[in-house]
mmCIF file of C-alpha atoms in Angstrom:
data_model
loop_
_atom_site.group_PDB
_atom_site.id
_atom_site.type_symbol
_atom_site.label_atom_id
_atom_site.label_comp_id
_atom_site.label_asym_id
_atom_site.label_seq_id
_atom_site.Cartn_x
_atom_site.Cartn_y
_atom_site.Cartn_z
ATOM 1 C CA MET F 1 -32.229 12.391 -0.885
ATOM 2 C CA THR F 2 -32.062 13.300 -4.546
ATOM 3 C CA ASP F 3 -30.892 11.445 -7.639
ATOM 4 C CA GLU F 4 -27.337 10.273 -7.367
ATOM 5 C CA ALA F 5 -24.478 12.582 -8.165
ATOM 6 C CA TYR F 6 -21.126 11.251 -9.351
ATOM 7 C CA LEU F 7 -17.854 11.301 -7.491
ATOM 8 C CA PHE F 8 -15.001 10.743 -9.930
ATOM 9 C CA LEU F 9 -11.262 11.033 -10.419
ATOM 10 C CA LEU F 10 -9.751 13.151 -13.164
ATOM 11 C CA ASP F 11 -6.561 12.155 -14.933
ATOM 12 C CA ASP F 12 -5.472 15.803 -14.912
ATOM 13 C CA ALA F 13 -6.078 17.727 -11.664
ATOM 14 C CA SER F 14 -5.891 21.053 -13.528
ATOM 15 C CA ALA F 15 -8.997 20.285 -15.625
ATOM 16 C CA ALA F 16 -11.907 22.602 -14.860
ATOM 17 C CA LEU F 17 -14.579 19.928 -14.507
ATOM 18 C CA GLY F 18 -16.828 19.339 -11.543
ATOM 19 C CA VAL F 19 -16.247 20.643 -8.067
ATOM 20 C CA ALA F 20 -13.877 19.341 -5.397
ATOM 21 C CA PRO F 21 -15.921 17.793 -2.568
ATOM 22 C CA SER F 22 -13.813 19.702 -0.056
ATOM 23 C CA ALA F 23 -14.885 22.982 -1.695
ATOM 24 C CA VAL F 24 -18.564 22.500 -0.889
ATOM 25 C CA GLY F 25 -18.327 21.706 2.812
ATOM 26 C CA ASP F 26 -19.142 18.529 4.667
ATOM 27 C CA LEU F 27 -20.907 15.877 2.606
ATOM 28 C CA ALA F 28 -22.433 12.941 4.469
ATOM 29 C CA CYS F 29 -21.536 10.534 1.662
ATOM 30 C CA MET F 30 -17.819 11.143 2.149
ATOM 31 C CA ASP F 31 -17.932 9.346 5.515
ATOM 32 C CA THR F 32 -19.744 6.261 4.243
ATOM 33 C CA PRO F 33 -17.966 2.900 4.043
ATOM 34 C CA ALA F 34 -18.725 2.724 0.300
ATOM 35 C CA VAL F 35 -16.950 6.010 -0.477
ATOM 36 C CA GLN F 36 -14.072 5.249 1.889
ATOM 37 C CA ALA F 37 -13.576 1.811 0.270
ATOM 38 C CA TRP F 38 -13.742 3.340 -3.219
ATOM 39 C CA LEU F 39 -11.156 5.989 -2.318
ATOM 40 C CA ASP F 40 -8.899 3.313 -0.801
ATOM 41 C CA ALA F 41 -9.245 1.165 -3.933
ATOM 42 C CA GLN F 42 -8.273 4.173 -6.076
ATOM 43 C CA GLY F 43 -5.359 5.065 -3.822
ATOM 44 C CA ALA F 44 -6.743 8.586 -3.510
ATOM 45 C CA PRO F 45 -7.361 10.547 -0.330
ATOM 46 C CA ALA F 46 -10.587 12.527 0.108
ATOM 47 C CA THR F 47 -8.472 15.681 -0.292
ATOM 48 C CA SER F 48 -7.039 14.683 -3.670
ATOM 49 C CA PRO F 49 -7.080 17.560 -6.193
ATOM 50 C CA ARG F 50 -8.164 14.967 -8.776
ATOM 51 C CA LEU F 51 -11.370 14.114 -6.862
ATOM 52 C CA ARG F 52 -14.452 15.862 -8.263
ATOM 53 C CA LEU F 53 -18.218 15.789 -7.950
ATOM 54 C CA LEU F 54 -20.974 16.526 -10.471
ATOM 55 C CA PRO F 55 -24.727 16.829 -9.853
ATOM 56 C CA PRO F 56 -27.090 14.281 -11.471
ATOM 57 C CA GLU F 57 -27.958 16.508 -14.443
ATOM 58 C CA GLU F 58 -24.246 16.894 -15.293
ATOM 59 C CA ARG F 59 -23.143 13.271 -14.952
ATOM 60 C CA GLY F 60 -22.856 12.944 -18.725
ATOM 61 C CA ALA F 61 -19.812 15.226 -18.444
ATOM 62 C CA VAL F 62 -17.843 12.626 -16.473
ATOM 63 C CA PRO F 63 -14.983 11.713 -18.816
ATOM 64 C CA GLU F 64 -15.221 8.362 -20.556
ATOM 65 C CA GLY F 65 -13.181 5.805 -18.652
ATOM 66 C CA ALA F 66 -12.837 7.943 -15.521
ATOM 67 C CA GLU F 67 -13.093 6.094 -12.224
ATOM 68 C CA ARG F 68 -16.525 7.066 -10.881
ATOM 69 C CA LEU F 69 -18.895 6.319 -8.040
ATOM 70 C CA PRO F 70 -22.566 7.311 -7.749
ATOM 71 C CA VAL F 71 -23.261 9.017 -4.420
ATOM 72 C CA PRO F 72 -26.525 10.236 -2.858
ATOM 73 C CA LEU F 73 -26.683 13.884 -1.792
ATOM 74 C CA SER F 74 -29.263 15.679 0.314
ATOM 75 C CA ASP F 75 -31.091 18.611 -1.246
ATOM 76 C CA GLU F 76 -28.892 21.044 0.707
ATOM 77 C CA GLU F 77 -25.683 19.257 -0.346
ATOM 78 C CA LEU F 78 -26.807 19.210 -3.971
ATOM 79 C CA SER F 79 -27.544 22.932 -3.795
ATOM 80 C CA ARG F 80 -24.002 23.562 -2.525
ATOM 81 C CA VAL F 81 -22.523 21.450 -5.338
ATOM 82 C CA ARG F 82 -24.496 23.361 -7.959
ATOM 83 C CA HIS F 83 -23.478 26.645 -6.362
ATOM 84 C CA GLY F 84 -19.834 25.528 -6.475
ATOM 85 C CA LEU F 85 -20.159 24.932 -10.208
ATOM 86 C CA ALA F 86 -21.816 28.267 -10.987
ATOM 87 C CA PRO F 87 -19.743 30.922 -12.766
ATOM 88 C CA ALA F 88 -18.716 33.776 -10.476
ATOM 89 C CA SER F 89 -21.283 36.129 -12.035
ATOM 90 C CA LEU F 90 -24.104 33.714 -11.212
ATOM 91 C CA ALA F 91 -22.661 32.699 -7.864
ATOM 92 C CA GLN F 92 -23.039 36.242 -6.523
ATOM 93 C CA VAL F 93 -26.696 36.407 -7.535
ATOM 94 C CA GLU F 94 -27.247 32.928 -6.092
ATOM 95 C CA GLU F 95 -25.771 34.127 -2.785
ATOM 96 C CA GLU F 96 -28.327 36.903 -2.771
ATOM 97 C CA LEU F 97 -31.115 34.436 -3.519
ATOM 98 C CA LEU F 98 -30.008 32.257 -0.621
ATOM 99 C CA ALA F 99 -29.929 35.302 1.648
ATOM 100 C CA TYR F 100 -33.517 35.983 0.648
ATOM 101 C CA ARG F 101 -34.593 33.085 2.811
ATOM 102 C CA ASP F 102 -34.011 35.420 5.759
ATOM 103 C CA ARG F 103 -35.626 38.510 4.324
ATOM 104 C CA THR F 104 -38.521 39.584 2.165
ATOM 105 C CA ASP F 105 -37.422 43.053 0.979
ATOM 106 C CA ASP F 106 -37.320 43.713 -2.745
ATOM 107 C CA LEU F 107 -38.161 40.155 -3.801
ATOM 108 C CA ASP F 108 -39.358 41.091 -7.278
ATOM 109 C CA ALA F 109 -36.240 43.177 -7.947
ATOM 110 C CA LEU F 110 -33.953 40.380 -6.735
ATOM 111 C CA ILE F 111 -35.726 37.738 -8.837
ATOM 112 C CA GLY F 112 -35.633 40.069 -11.833
ATOM 113 C CA ARG F 113 -31.863 40.584 -11.428
ATOM 114 C CA ALA F 114 -31.347 36.837 -11.070
ATOM 115 C CA LEU F 115 -33.342 36.082 -14.219
ATOM 116 C CA ALA F 116 -31.559 38.868 -16.113
ATOM 117 C CA ALA F 117 -28.198 37.423 -15.021
ATOM 118 C CA GLY F 118 -29.184 34.039 -16.455
ATOM 119 C CA VAL F 119 -30.247 32.083 -13.370
ATOM 120 C CA PRO F 120 -32.921 29.666 -14.646
ATOM 121 C CA PRO F 121 -36.400 30.099 -13.129
ATOM 122 C CA HIS F 122 -36.361 26.604 -11.579
ATOM 123 C CA ARG F 123 -33.091 27.454 -9.815
ATOM 124 C CA VAL F 124 -34.596 30.713 -8.467
ATOM 125 C CA VAL F 125 -37.459 28.647 -7.016
ATOM 126 C CA GLU F 126 -34.998 26.119 -5.543
ATOM 127 C CA LEU F 127 -32.792 28.768 -3.935
ATOM 128 C CA THR F 128 -35.552 30.972 -2.531
ATOM 129 C CA GLY F 129 -38.393 28.571 -1.869
ATOM 130 C CA VAL F 130 -40.857 31.006 -3.469
ATOM 131 C CA ASP F 131 -43.869 29.826 -5.425
ATOM 132 C CA PRO F 132 -42.991 29.135 -9.094
ATOM 133 C CA ALA F 133 -45.918 31.366 -10.065
ATOM 134 C CA ALA F 134 -44.183 34.340 -8.400
ATOM 135 C CA VAL F 135 -41.075 33.761 -10.515
ATOM 136 C CA THR F 136 -43.206 33.402 -13.639
ATOM 137 C CA ALA F 137 -44.970 36.671 -12.824
ATOM 138 C CA VAL F 138 -41.675 38.536 -12.477
ATOM 139 C CA SER F 139 -40.281 37.009 -15.679
ATOM 140 C CA GLY F 140 -43.428 38.162 -17.507
ATOM 141 C CA GLU F 141 -42.827 41.740 -16.332
ATOM 142 C CA ARG F 142 -39.337 41.837 -17.866
#
């Protein structure tokens, strides 16, 4: 498990903050008694459009006074949350990086495109599982 992410309720469901838990697939934390009790106490179903999730590094963005609950996420769940928050232009490159796990063709070109698109080197390492030195080598070639 990683650092805790935050599950929270927005006052305005149209606000573009966080990601809806339902948009990132099954999350083990959503079935825990703690989350179920919190949702019941808030009078909000797990499918509420006001329910959002932010990764640990973004928890400072949770609005002041918003109802919130820290939740543990696995590495895979956290990766899906971060992917759900990525702008469309980065999300496409991230999809390609994830697909790399099953192939080894054109790794340097793919990493170079990802870095050029703005995917941070640590995220390239996280998505592909390649050695950080390989990412550093490609970034030095650019």
